[in-house]
Amino acid sequence: MMTIALYITLALVGVAVLLNVYRLVQGPDAPDRILALDTLYINGIALVILLDLVLGTRLYLEVALLMAVMGFVGTVAMAKYLKRGSVIE
Amino acid sequence: MESLPFVAELIISALLVSGGFFSLVGALGLSRLPDFYARLHGPTKATTLGVGSVVIASMMYFTLKTGEVAIAEVLVTLFLFLTAPVSANILAKAAMHQQVKCMKDTRGQPWSQ
Amino acid sequence: MTAARFGFPQPWLSVALFIVWQFLADGVTGASVVMGLILGIVIPQITRQFWPDSPRMQKPWVLVRYLVVVLYDIVVASVTVTILILSPRQPRSAFVSYPLKLEHPLGITILASTISLTPGTVSADVSDDGTLLLIHALDVDDDAELIRSIHQRYEKPLLEMFR
């Protein structure tokens, strides 16, 4: 049962990633694209955790942690660039 | 995956599927809501909760499988819940600065930056 | 500056760092306790310059009740937003200016983050004098009702803590 649930979840998150990519390509304005990238990295974390479950190891946990940290910094840097025109003042 | 007691499998499966469902809903909101400010709502709530429940499911699975408490995953969830409002806020500010259009029947106005 | 060189300038930060290190080390062992203590002492000393004044919090037990309410609301909020996203009708969005009664910066930060995580609202900006909070609501009919419910549910307990 758990294996089936795991693959259903993988499919759902995969579709979510495709929808994010649609918004990333389509997005009329720059903030839309940043928001799409933000959602994309959060879904990427979910995919890494699911990969952990498929392989039955906890090796990739640090990857998920680093993605959470770096993705947040990236989102803030891009939004700050849009607002101010520079990242570090 | 190794088999666990039935109740544990049931809870983990439910958490996994609901996590995937919420991630999908967040992405759906991102792709079909009409303006930027409305699209901001999907990812900050639904996607964060979705990843949170996937992470909790993984934590329960590894705790039951190895018999040792697996708590490092909590940090991922905690960090996402702390950062989601901050990135939503700064994105909203950037959008107001760029004067992104809102829906035509929106009441009130964004402030000028 | 030199008076508290070996003390704990930020006791709550030290506690938080210690607990987070236990989580990161995946369980409490002798090594992780020692390392957590070292980090809890050294990092607040190094970053002393970034924290102008230590946040003063009264009645910390109110915070626990507040966190439970917020966690419950996050789950309810996600279901509400889910229904809204899946329904075909257009949402009625609005920008609402919320008059802040809180004055403590940390209190305002916590309130804004809570608003972003809970039912159909994202906090977008704080006015320069710190008296107004701009909120974007995804689907709302009555602005006054929204302001009243936020005040009742979130700002009241925060006013008790930060004074």
mmCIF file of C-alpha atoms in Angstrom:
data_model
loop_
_atom_site.group_PDB
_atom_site.id
_atom_site.type_symbol
_atom_site.label_atom_id
_atom_site.label_comp_id
_atom_site.label_asym_id
_atom_site.label_seq_id
_atom_site.Cartn_x
_atom_site.Cartn_y
_atom_site.Cartn_z
ATOM 1 C CA MET A 1 0.000 0.000 0.000
ATOM 2 C CA MET A 2 2.756 2.400 0.966
ATOM 3 C CA THR A 3 4.626 1.795 -2.298
ATOM 4 C CA ILE A 4 1.517 2.604 -4.327
ATOM 5 C CA ALA A 5 0.916 5.771 -2.274
ATOM 6 C CA LEU A 6 4.547 6.747 -2.860
ATOM 7 C CA TYR A 7 4.225 6.484 -6.624
ATOM 8 C CA ILE A 8 0.877 8.337 -6.629
ATOM 9 C CA THR A 9 2.547 11.151 -4.692
ATOM 10 C CA LEU A 10 5.466 11.207 -7.121
ATOM 11 C CA ALA A 11 2.992 11.576 -10.001
ATOM 12 C CA LEU A 12 1.084 14.392 -8.245
ATOM 13 C CA VAL A 13 4.252 16.346 -7.466
ATOM 14 C CA GLY A 14 5.470 15.742 -11.035
ATOM 15 C CA VAL A 15 2.291 17.302 -12.441
ATOM 16 C CA ALA A 16 2.733 20.189 -9.997
ATOM 17 C CA VAL A 17 6.263 20.752 -11.343
ATOM 18 C CA LEU A 18 4.919 20.830 -14.902
ATOM 19 C CA LEU A 19 2.310 23.449 -13.943
ATOM 20 C CA ASN A 20 5.047 25.527 -12.306
ATOM 21 C CA VAL A 21 7.132 25.339 -15.460
ATOM 22 C CA TYR A 22 4.068 26.489 -17.433
ATOM 23 C CA ARG A 23 3.828 29.588 -15.221
ATOM 24 C CA LEU A 24 7.597 30.107 -15.469
ATOM 25 C CA VAL A 25 7.454 30.147 -19.269
ATOM 26 C CA GLN A 26 4.109 31.961 -19.541
ATOM 27 C CA GLY A 27 4.301 34.416 -16.620
ATOM 28 C CA PRO A 28 3.451 37.885 -17.908
ATOM 29 C CA ASP A 29 5.705 39.729 -15.435
ATOM 30 C CA ALA A 30 9.019 39.142 -13.720
ATOM 31 C CA PRO A 31 7.470 38.672 -10.216
ATOM 32 C CA ASP A 32 5.340 35.835 -11.647
ATOM 33 C CA ARG A 33 8.460 34.058 -12.834
ATOM 34 C CA ILE A 34 10.190 34.480 -9.482
ATOM 35 C CA LEU A 35 7.113 33.091 -7.751
ATOM 36 C CA ALA A 36 7.147 30.124 -10.148
ATOM 37 C CA LEU A 37 10.828 29.464 -9.375
ATOM 38 C CA ASP A 38 10.071 29.710 -5.643
ATOM 39 C CA THR A 39 7.306 27.110 -5.905
ATOM 40 C CA LEU A 40 9.532 24.996 -8.144
ATOM 41 C CA TYR A 41 12.299 24.674 -5.549
ATOM 42 C CA ILE A 42 9.796 23.842 -2.804
ATOM 43 C CA ASN A 43 8.397 21.052 -5.002
ATOM 44 C CA GLY A 44 11.995 20.002 -5.673
ATOM 45 C CA ILE A 45 12.461 19.502 -1.937
ATOM 46 C CA ALA A 46 9.387 17.266 -1.926
ATOM 47 C CA LEU A 47 10.855 15.251 -4.835
ATOM 48 C CA VAL A 48 14.196 14.796 -3.016
ATOM 49 C CA ILE A 49 12.425 13.584 0.138
ATOM 50 C CA LEU A 50 10.345 11.174 -1.986
ATOM 51 C CA LEU A 51 13.559 9.907 -3.637
ATOM 52 C CA ASP A 52 14.858 9.206 -0.133
ATOM 53 C CA LEU A 53 11.767 7.115 0.547
ATOM 54 C CA VAL A 54 12.056 5.226 -2.763
ATOM 55 C CA LEU A 55 15.713 4.349 -2.153
ATOM 56 C CA GLY A 56 15.192 3.701 1.549
ATOM 57 C CA THR A 57 18.142 5.819 2.695
ATOM 58 C CA ARG A 58 18.390 9.154 4.473
ATOM 59 C CA LEU A 59 21.476 10.219 2.514
ATOM 60 C CA TYR A 60 19.718 12.991 0.588
ATOM 61 C CA LEU A 61 18.275 14.765 3.606
ATOM 62 C CA GLU A 62 21.107 17.303 3.631
ATOM 63 C CA VAL A 63 20.347 18.017 -0.017
ATOM 64 C CA ALA A 64 16.768 18.918 0.924
ATOM 65 C CA LEU A 65 17.978 21.101 3.787
ATOM 66 C CA LEU A 66 20.443 22.958 1.573
ATOM 67 C CA MET A 67 17.799 23.417 -1.128
ATOM 68 C CA ALA A 68 15.499 25.008 1.450
ATOM 69 C CA VAL A 69 18.209 27.443 2.569
ATOM 70 C CA MET A 70 19.638 28.330 -0.855
ATOM 71 C CA GLY A 71 16.246 28.573 -2.546
ATOM 72 C CA PHE A 72 15.039 31.084 0.006
ATOM 73 C CA VAL A 73 18.178 33.187 -0.399
ATOM 74 C CA GLY A 74 17.764 33.061 -4.183
ATOM 75 C CA THR A 75 14.121 34.174 -4.052
ATOM 76 C CA VAL A 76 14.920 37.062 -1.741
ATOM 77 C CA ALA A 77 17.894 38.123 -3.893
ATOM 78 C CA MET A 78 15.846 38.142 -7.103
ATOM 79 C CA ALA A 79 12.918 40.009 -5.516
ATOM 80 C CA LYS A 80 15.311 42.526 -3.994
ATOM 81 C CA TYR A 81 16.916 43.035 -7.379
ATOM 82 C CA LEU A 82 13.513 43.822 -8.910
ATOM 83 C CA LYS A 83 12.677 46.247 -6.144
ATOM 84 C CA ARG A 84 15.968 48.072 -5.732
ATOM 85 C CA GLY A 85 17.986 47.377 -8.881
ATOM 86 C CA SER A 86 20.822 45.870 -6.849
ATOM 87 C CA VAL A 87 21.103 42.993 -4.390
ATOM 88 C CA ILE A 88 23.701 44.211 -1.901
ATOM 89 C CA GLU A 89 23.547 47.906 -1.123
ATOM 90 C CA MET B 1 9.748 -0.332 0.828
ATOM 91 C CA GLU B 2 9.735 -2.625 3.809
ATOM 92 C CA SER B 3 6.400 -3.467 5.327
ATOM 93 C CA LEU B 4 5.374 -1.883 8.613
ATOM 94 C CA PRO B 5 2.349 -2.400 10.893
ATOM 95 C CA PHE B 6 -0.897 -1.785 9.016
ATOM 96 C CA VAL B 7 -1.955 1.353 10.932
ATOM 97 C CA ALA B 8 1.471 2.961 10.425
ATOM 98 C CA GLU B 9 1.335 2.233 6.701
ATOM 99 C CA LEU B 10 -2.147 3.742 6.550
ATOM 100 C CA ILE B 11 -1.096 6.968 8.268
ATOM 101 C CA ILE B 12 2.097 7.313 6.192
ATOM 102 C CA SER B 13 0.212 6.687 2.942
ATOM 103 C CA ALA B 14 -2.470 9.230 3.861
ATOM 104 C CA LEU B 15 0.183 11.841 4.715
ATOM 105 C CA LEU B 16 2.057 11.164 1.464
ATOM 106 C CA VAL B 17 -0.996 11.405 -0.784
ATOM 107 C CA SER B 18 -2.387 14.499 0.948
ATOM 108 C CA GLY B 19 1.052 16.104 0.674
ATOM 109 C CA GLY B 20 1.145 15.448 -3.057
ATOM 110 C CA PHE B 21 -2.434 16.707 -3.372
ATOM 111 C CA PHE B 22 -1.659 20.001 -1.620
ATOM 112 C CA SER B 23 1.469 20.519 -3.742
ATOM 113 C CA LEU B 24 -0.653 19.978 -6.852
ATOM 114 C CA VAL B 25 -3.308 22.430 -5.607
ATOM 115 C CA GLY B 26 -0.650 25.059 -4.956
ATOM 116 C CA ALA B 27 0.718 24.652 -8.469
ATOM 117 C CA LEU B 28 -2.814 24.677 -9.908
ATOM 118 C CA GLY B 29 -3.524 27.946 -8.128
ATOM 119 C CA LEU B 30 -0.254 29.324 -9.481
ATOM 120 C CA SER B 31 -1.206 28.404 -13.026
ATOM 121 C CA ARG B 32 -4.884 29.357 -13.209
ATOM 122 C CA LEU B 33 -5.648 32.282 -10.859
ATOM 123 C CA PRO B 34 -6.114 35.552 -12.720
ATOM 124 C CA ASP B 35 -3.586 38.034 -11.285
ATOM 125 C CA PHE B 36 -0.226 38.041 -9.510
ATOM 126 C CA TYR B 37 -1.517 38.915 -6.036
ATOM 127 C CA ALA B 38 -4.042 36.074 -6.179
ATOM 128 C CA ARG B 39 -1.368 33.656 -7.425
ATOM 129 C CA LEU B 40 0.720 34.548 -4.381
ATOM 130 C CA HIS B 41 -1.773 32.711 -2.153
ATOM 131 C CA GLY B 42 -1.388 29.210 -3.603
ATOM 132 C CA PRO B 43 2.337 28.597 -3.032
ATOM 133 C CA THR B 44 2.565 30.276 0.384
ATOM 134 C CA LYS B 45 -0.092 28.055 1.925
ATOM 135 C CA ALA B 46 -0.859 24.913 -0.035
ATOM 136 C CA THR B 47 2.648 24.041 -1.257
ATOM 137 C CA THR B 48 4.239 24.686 2.125
ATOM 138 C CA LEU B 49 1.731 22.426 3.841
ATOM 139 C CA GLY B 50 2.130 19.793 1.107
ATOM 140 C CA VAL B 51 5.901 19.546 1.501
ATOM 141 C CA GLY B 52 5.442 19.661 5.266
ATOM 142 C CA SER B 53 3.252 16.565 5.290
ATOM 143 C CA VAL B 54 5.555 14.666 2.873
ATOM 144 C CA VAL B 55 8.462 15.413 5.218
ATOM 145 C CA ILE B 56 6.507 14.249 8.270
ATOM 146 C CA ALA B 57 5.571 11.025 6.446
ATOM 147 C CA SER B 58 9.268 10.398 5.682
ATOM 148 C CA MET B 59 10.147 11.078 9.317
ATOM 149 C CA MET B 60 7.593 8.538 10.558
ATOM 150 C CA TYR B 61 8.749 5.926 8.034
ATOM 151 C CA PHE B 62 12.429 6.119 8.942
ATOM 152 C CA THR B 63 11.686 6.260 12.674
ATOM 153 C CA LEU B 64 9.624 3.059 12.488
ATOM 154 C CA LYS B 65 11.990 1.314 10.059
ATOM 155 C CA THR B 66 15.269 1.817 11.913
ATOM 156 C CA GLY B 67 13.894 2.123 15.447
ATOM 157 C CA GLU B 68 15.925 5.296 15.987
ATOM 158 C CA VAL B 69 14.224 8.653 16.231
ATOM 159 C CA ALA B 70 14.635 10.564 12.956
ATOM 160 C CA ILE B 71 14.107 14.245 13.743
ATOM 161 C CA ALA B 72 16.413 16.093 11.344
ATOM 162 C CA GLU B 73 13.542 16.329 8.846
ATOM 163 C CA VAL B 74 11.690 18.660 11.216
ATOM 164 C CA LEU B 75 14.228 21.350 10.317
ATOM 165 C CA VAL B 76 13.185 21.323 6.648
ATOM 166 C CA THR B 77 9.520 21.829 7.575
ATOM 167 C CA LEU B 78 10.343 24.450 10.190
ATOM 168 C CA PHE B 79 12.514 26.382 7.764
ATOM 169 C CA LEU B 80 9.865 26.325 5.044
ATOM 170 C CA PHE B 81 7.195 27.571 7.447
ATOM 171 C CA LEU B 82 9.487 30.370 8.627
ATOM 172 C CA THR B 83 10.541 31.504 5.146
ATOM 173 C CA ALA B 84 7.254 31.218 3.198
ATOM 174 C CA PRO B 85 5.723 34.430 4.646
ATOM 175 C CA VAL B 86 8.991 36.341 4.211
ATOM 176 C CA SER B 87 9.363 35.481 0.528
ATOM 177 C CA ALA B 88 5.641 36.183 -0.078
ATOM 178 C CA ASN B 89 6.031 39.575 1.538
ATOM 179 C CA ILE B 90 9.132 40.589 -0.397
ATOM 180 C CA LEU B 91 7.608 39.338 -3.677
ATOM 181 C CA ALA B 92 4.472 41.407 -3.019
ATOM 182 C CA LYS B 93 6.660 44.441 -2.411
ATOM 183 C CA ALA B 94 8.587 43.827 -5.639
ATOM 184 C CA ALA B 95 5.294 43.446 -7.545
ATOM 185 C CA MET B 96 3.935 46.695 -6.126
ATOM 186 C CA HIS B 97 7.165 48.422 -7.128
ATOM 187 C CA GLN B 98 6.846 47.037 -10.669
ATOM 188 C CA GLN B 99 3.166 48.095 -10.720
ATOM 189 C CA VAL B 100 1.893 44.681 -11.726
ATOM 190 C CA LYS B 101 -1.739 44.864 -12.861
ATOM 191 C CA CYS B 102 -4.452 43.447 -10.616
ATOM 192 C CA MET B 103 -7.881 42.083 -11.524
ATOM 193 C CA LYS B 104 -10.320 44.751 -12.580
ATOM 194 C CA ASP B 105 -12.827 44.138 -9.768
ATOM 195 C CA THR B 106 -10.247 44.263 -6.965
ATOM 196 C CA ARG B 107 -11.332 46.598 -4.186
ATOM 197 C CA GLY B 108 -8.693 48.882 -2.715
ATOM 198 C CA GLN B 109 -5.288 49.591 -4.249
ATOM 199 C CA PRO B 110 -1.688 48.608 -3.680
ATOM 200 C CA TRP B 111 0.425 51.335 -2.161
ATOM 201 C CA SER B 112 2.891 53.119 -4.385
ATOM 202 C CA GLN B 113 6.483 52.187 -3.602
ATOM 203 C CA MET C 1 30.127 45.992 25.761
ATOM 204 C CA THR C 2 32.935 44.348 27.723
ATOM 205 C CA ALA C 3 30.766 43.824 30.797
ATOM 206 C CA ALA C 4 28.785 40.901 29.391
ATOM 207 C CA ARG C 5 31.579 39.378 27.317
ATOM 208 C CA PHE C 6 31.118 35.867 28.728
ATOM 209 C CA GLY C 7 27.420 35.977 29.475
ATOM 210 C CA PHE C 8 24.406 35.180 27.321
ATOM 211 C CA PRO C 9 23.443 38.419 25.574
ATOM 212 C CA GLN C 10 20.565 36.647 23.807
ATOM 213 C CA PRO C 11 19.302 33.839 26.050
ATOM 214 C CA TRP C 12 16.442 32.856 23.716
ATOM 215 C CA LEU C 13 18.784 32.759 20.710
ATOM 216 C CA SER C 14 21.164 30.499 22.649
ATOM 217 C CA VAL C 15 18.332 28.114 23.558
ATOM 218 C CA ALA C 16 17.069 28.087 19.957
ATOM 219 C CA LEU C 17 20.571 27.390 18.581
ATOM 220 C CA PHE C 18 21.074 24.545 21.064
ATOM 221 C CA ILE C 19 17.754 22.899 20.176
ATOM 222 C CA VAL C 20 18.277 23.326 16.413
ATOM 223 C CA TRP C 21 21.720 21.710 16.684
ATOM 224 C CA GLN C 22 20.187 18.694 18.449
ATOM 225 C CA PHE C 23 17.734 18.386 15.541
ATOM 226 C CA LEU C 24 20.515 18.748 12.970
ATOM 227 C CA ALA C 25 22.647 16.089 14.698
ATOM 228 C CA ASP C 26 19.610 13.779 14.499
ATOM 229 C CA GLY C 27 19.169 12.965 18.154
ATOM 230 C CA VAL C 28 20.714 13.880 21.491
ATOM 231 C CA THR C 29 24.201 12.436 22.019
ATOM 232 C CA GLY C 30 27.119 13.583 24.147
ATOM 233 C CA ALA C 31 28.916 15.096 21.172
ATOM 234 C CA SER C 32 25.862 17.009 19.964
ATOM 235 C CA VAL C 33 25.206 18.425 23.451
ATOM 236 C CA VAL C 34 28.784 19.724 23.730
ATOM 237 C CA MET C 35 28.730 21.176 20.213
ATOM 238 C CA GLY C 36 25.293 22.711 20.824
ATOM 239 C CA LEU C 37 26.536 24.407 24.004
ATOM 240 C CA ILE C 38 29.594 25.794 22.195
ATOM 241 C CA LEU C 39 27.446 27.155 19.346
ATOM 242 C CA GLY C 40 24.884 28.560 21.785
ATOM 243 C CA ILE C 41 27.640 30.529 23.535
ATOM 244 C CA VAL C 42 29.790 31.580 20.568
ATOM 245 C CA ILE C 43 27.227 32.599 17.924
ATOM 246 C CA PRO C 44 25.312 35.145 20.077
ATOM 247 C CA GLN C 45 28.677 36.698 21.020
ATOM 248 C CA ILE C 46 29.795 36.993 17.400
ATOM 249 C CA THR C 47 26.484 38.379 16.126
ATOM 250 C CA ARG C 48 26.031 40.736 19.091
ATOM 251 C CA GLN C 49 26.310 43.786 16.811
ATOM 252 C CA PHE C 50 23.332 42.720 14.681
ATOM 253 C CA TRP C 51 20.885 42.643 17.597
ATOM 254 C CA PRO C 52 20.424 46.183 18.872
ATOM 255 C CA ASP C 53 18.203 45.298 21.826
ATOM 256 C CA SER C 54 17.113 41.930 23.128
ATOM 257 C CA PRO C 55 13.424 41.261 22.441
ATOM 258 C CA ARG C 56 11.463 41.544 25.651
ATOM 259 C CA MET C 57 8.640 39.067 25.877
ATOM 260 C CA GLN C 58 6.101 38.786 28.644
ATOM 261 C CA LYS C 59 3.991 35.728 29.406
ATOM 262 C CA PRO C 60 5.826 33.208 27.164
ATOM 263 C CA TRP C 61 3.124 30.588 27.857
ATOM 264 C CA VAL C 62 0.680 32.638 25.768
ATOM 265 C CA LEU C 63 3.013 31.914 22.836
ATOM 266 C CA VAL C 64 2.359 28.164 23.128
ATOM 267 C CA ARG C 65 -1.405 28.654 22.929
ATOM 268 C CA TYR C 66 -0.907 31.086 20.055
ATOM 269 C CA LEU C 67 1.210 28.536 18.113
ATOM 270 C CA VAL C 68 -1.470 25.855 18.548
ATOM 271 C CA VAL C 69 -4.167 28.234 17.239
ATOM 272 C CA VAL C 70 -1.941 29.185 14.277
ATOM 273 C CA LEU C 71 -1.118 25.561 13.388
ATOM 274 C CA TYR C 72 -4.827 24.692 13.411
ATOM 275 C CA ASP C 73 -5.570 27.738 11.258
ATOM 276 C CA ILE C 74 -2.842 26.810 8.743
ATOM 277 C CA VAL C 75 -4.561 23.470 8.062
ATOM 278 C CA VAL C 76 -8.012 25.096 7.840
ATOM 279 C CA ALA C 77 -6.567 27.862 5.618
ATOM 280 C CA SER C 78 -5.122 25.365 3.179
ATOM 281 C CA VAL C 79 -8.464 23.579 2.843
ATOM 282 C CA THR C 80 -10.265 26.915 2.297
ATOM 283 C CA VAL C 81 -7.768 28.007 -0.347
ATOM 284 C CA THR C 82 -7.978 24.554 -1.961
ATOM 285 C CA ILE C 83 -11.753 24.812 -2.340
ATOM 286 C CA LEU C 84 -11.375 28.315 -3.748
ATOM 287 C CA ILE C 85 -8.714 27.282 -6.268
ATOM 288 C CA LEU C 86 -10.702 24.283 -7.478
ATOM 289 C CA SER C 87 -14.001 26.166 -7.819
ATOM 290 C CA PRO C 88 -14.460 27.806 -11.220
ATOM 291 C CA ARG C 89 -15.813 31.188 -10.060
ATOM 292 C CA GLN C 90 -13.638 34.307 -9.950
ATOM 293 C CA PRO C 91 -12.372 35.205 -6.465
ATOM 294 C CA ARG C 92 -13.275 38.655 -5.113
ATOM 295 C CA SER C 93 -9.906 40.072 -4.095
ATOM 296 C CA ALA C 94 -9.314 43.186 -2.059
ATOM 297 C CA PHE C 95 -6.471 45.223 -0.612
ATOM 298 C CA VAL C 96 -7.234 46.005 3.006
ATOM 299 C CA SER C 97 -5.350 48.462 5.221
ATOM 300 C CA TYR C 98 -5.178 47.036 8.713
ATOM 301 C CA PRO C 99 -4.666 49.545 11.549
ATOM 302 C CA LEU C 100 -1.939 48.140 13.819
ATOM 303 C CA LYS C 101 -2.233 48.437 17.582
ATOM 304 C CA LEU C 102 1.073 46.612 18.147
ATOM 305 C CA GLU C 103 4.145 48.788 18.374
ATOM 306 C CA HIS C 104 6.909 46.244 19.028
ATOM 307 C CA PRO C 105 8.751 45.437 15.735
ATOM 308 C CA LEU C 106 9.055 41.724 16.557
ATOM 309 C CA GLY C 107 5.335 41.610 17.375
ATOM 310 C CA ILE C 108 4.494 43.205 14.030
ATOM 311 C CA THR C 109 6.774 40.701 12.249
ATOM 312 C CA ILE C 110 5.067 37.745 13.929
ATOM 313 C CA LEU C 111 1.614 39.162 13.125
ATOM 314 C CA ALA C 112 2.519 39.734 9.456
ATOM 315 C CA SER C 113 3.938 36.198 9.113
ATOM 316 C CA THR C 114 0.845 34.717 10.748
ATOM 317 C CA ILE C 115 -1.428 36.645 8.395
ATOM 318 C CA SER C 116 0.548 35.340 5.413
ATOM 319 C CA LEU C 117 0.171 31.738 6.550
ATOM 320 C CA THR C 118 -3.552 31.835 7.425
ATOM 321 C CA PRO C 119 -6.915 32.042 5.639
ATOM 322 C CA GLY C 120 -6.731 33.688 2.225
ATOM 323 C CA THR C 121 -4.648 36.673 3.271
ATOM 324 C CA VAL C 122 -1.083 37.772 2.492
ATOM 325 C CA SER C 123 0.484 40.724 4.251
ATOM 326 C CA ALA C 124 2.116 42.887 1.610
ATOM 327 C CA ASP C 125 3.639 45.919 3.301
ATOM 328 C CA VAL C 126 3.970 47.945 6.498
ATOM 329 C CA SER C 127 3.679 51.715 6.308
ATOM 330 C CA ASP C 128 6.817 53.669 7.148
ATOM 331 C CA ASP C 129 5.524 54.894 10.516
ATOM 332 C CA GLY C 130 4.486 51.350 11.475
ATOM 333 C CA THR C 131 0.773 52.063 11.962
ATOM 334 C CA LEU C 132 -0.781 50.412 8.905
ATOM 335 C CA LEU C 133 -0.418 46.925 7.466
ATOM 336 C CA LEU C 134 -1.423 46.338 3.854
ATOM 337 C CA ILE C 135 -3.143 42.974 3.420
ATOM 338 C CA HIS C 136 -4.189 41.322 0.173
ATOM 339 C CA ALA C 137 -7.211 39.109 0.743
ATOM 340 C CA LEU C 138 -7.956 36.481 -1.889
ATOM 341 C CA ASP C 139 -11.698 36.191 -1.375
ATOM 342 C CA VAL C 140 -13.494 38.515 1.030
ATOM 343 C CA ASP C 141 -16.850 40.275 1.105
ATOM 344 C CA ASP C 142 -16.628 42.472 4.175
ATOM 345 C CA ASP C 143 -13.367 44.311 4.915
ATOM 346 C CA ALA C 144 -14.434 45.373 8.417
ATOM 347 C CA GLU C 145 -15.251 41.764 9.326
ATOM 348 C CA LEU C 146 -11.762 40.647 8.199
ATOM 349 C CA ILE C 147 -10.069 43.365 10.258
ATOM 350 C CA ARG C 148 -12.149 42.465 13.319
ATOM 351 C CA SER C 149 -11.417 38.729 13.043
ATOM 352 C CA ILE C 150 -7.640 39.302 12.673
ATOM 353 C CA HIS C 151 -7.666 41.607 15.672
ATOM 354 C CA GLN C 152 -9.665 39.163 17.768
ATOM 355 C CA ARG C 153 -7.771 36.022 16.833
ATOM 356 C CA TYR C 154 -4.136 37.070 16.423
ATOM 357 C CA GLU C 155 -3.434 40.601 17.594
ATOM 358 C CA LYS C 156 -4.999 40.247 21.069
ATOM 359 C CA PRO C 157 -2.622 37.458 22.261
ATOM 360 C CA LEU C 158 0.358 39.265 20.691
ATOM 361 C CA LEU C 159 -0.624 42.462 22.517
ATOM 362 C CA GLU C 160 -0.518 40.478 25.753
ATOM 363 C CA MET C 161 3.028 39.292 24.993
ATOM 364 C CA PHE C 162 4.653 42.446 23.581
ATOM 365 C CA ARG C 163 4.032 45.545 25.579
#
